[in-house]
Amino acid sequence: MKIFRSIKEIKEYLRPLQYGGKSIGFVPTMGYLHQGHLSLLEASVKENDITVLSIFVNPTQFAPTEDLDAYPRDEKRDLELAEKVGADIAFIPDVEEMYTNRLTTVSVAELTSGLCGRSRPTHFDGVTTVVTKLFNIVHPDRAYFGQKDAQQAIVLTKMVADLDMDVELKVCPIIREKDGLAMSSRNVYLNENEREEATTLRKSLVQAKEAFQNGETDSKVLKNLIINNIKKTSGTVDYVEIIDFKTLQEVEKIQGKTLIALAVKFTNARLIDNIILE
Ligand code: AMP
């Protein structure tokens, strides 16, 4: 696997390959890879000639009060895991390389104000700006994101459409631990008790989906079911929202494709999860 830390060098390496007709798959991450990330790399390896992984803990998507400095990192292990699943190139820039003298921000309106955007108001501008930069550096044919970050996937899909970007976004399924907890680099922050309690997120979402399948279409009822379950844990509900899949607007009655998304704060980790109702 080739490793690049310089924007100029990775561009110089990739462009002739692209002009020669090679397709590029791209998986942007913040590192500390787990099976969720690897599933995206595997999908890319299958569908493209060349797979590029980026590892960049992007400071602009963290608020000053958040866990930027504590974010887990293990570059050596990441590279071993990525190589094993067939990634060809790792792009690992530092903050200076990405952001010296930057004055430009890419911002998607409306879709970024609710859900995670409510408690993390600067987060999505950080995400859309860094992903735009990464797309301009890598020029991927396809880019792979996880359904785990459902709002992120919807915001980026809108950004790509609005800005006529020549990249196909692929949203891949959530990979979970055996007990249902969505894999996340932040799961290492949970203490033993919280780790056990964290299974409530998935269990509650499944319970709500079952209630929906048994005929319950009132969002309030489903929401309360989830909130009451989470209240039995030491976690604090950041949000539980039942929203239209495309517009991210809250719905009172569930009709078309609908997303239940939630975020729960434990001592040192804020966890998110979601489930689709159709
Ligand atoms: P991150 O390193 O957390 O920024 O995540 C990088 C990419 O991996 C994003 O597109 C995430 O949605 C995706 N991802 C993270 N966790 C999972 C998971 N458990 N299953 C599938 N994709 C995931």
Coordinates of C-alpha atoms in Angstrom, one line a residue, residues 23-30 36-54 131 134-135 138 140-149 152-153 156-157 160 167-173:
S23 CA -11.6 3.9 -11.6
I24 CA -11.0 5.3 -8.1
G25 CA -13.0 4.3 -5.0
F26 CA -12.5 6.5 -1.9
V27 CA -13.2 5.9 1.7
P28 CA -12.7 9.0 4.0
T29 CA -12.3 8.2 7.7
M30 CA -10.9 9.6 10.9
G36 CA -17.5 -0.7 9.8
H37 CA -14.7 1.2 8.0
L38 CA -13.3 -2.1 6.6
S39 CA -16.7 -2.9 5.1
L40 CA -16.6 0.4 3.2
L41 CA -13.1 -0.4 2.0
E42 CA -14.2 -3.9 0.9
A43 CA -17.1 -2.5 -1.1
S44 CA -14.7 -0.1 -2.8
V45 CA -12.1 -2.8 -3.6
K46 CA -14.8 -4.8 -5.2
E47 CA -16.1 -2.0 -7.4
N48 CA -13.0 0.0 -8.4
D49 CA -9.5 -0.5 -9.8
I50 CA -7.9 1.6 -7.1
T51 CA -9.1 2.2 -3.5
V52 CA -7.9 5.2 -1.6
L53 CA -8.4 5.4 2.2
S54 CA -8.0 8.8 3.9
V131 CA -15.1 16.1 2.1
L134 CA -10.8 15.4 -0.2
F135 CA -12.9 14.9 -3.3
V138 CA -8.6 12.4 -4.9
P140 CA -12.9 9.6 -6.9
D141 CA -15.4 7.9 -9.2
R142 CA -17.2 6.5 -6.2
A143 CA -17.0 7.4 -2.5
Y144 CA -18.2 5.2 0.3
F145 CA -20.0 6.3 3.5
G146 CA -21.8 4.5 6.3
Q147 CA -25.5 4.6 7.0
K148 CA -24.4 4.8 10.7
D149 CA -23.9 8.6 10.1
Q152 CA -24.0 13.0 7.1
A153 CA -24.8 10.7 4.2
L156 CA -23.2 14.9 1.5
T157 CA -25.6 13.4 -1.1
V160 CA -22.8 16.4 -4.4
V167 CA -18.7 11.4 -7.8
E168 CA -21.2 8.7 -7.0
L169 CA -21.9 8.4 -3.3
K170 CA -22.5 4.9 -2.0
V171 CA -24.1 4.5 1.4
C172 CA -23.3 1.1 3.1
P173 CA -25.1 -0.7 5.9

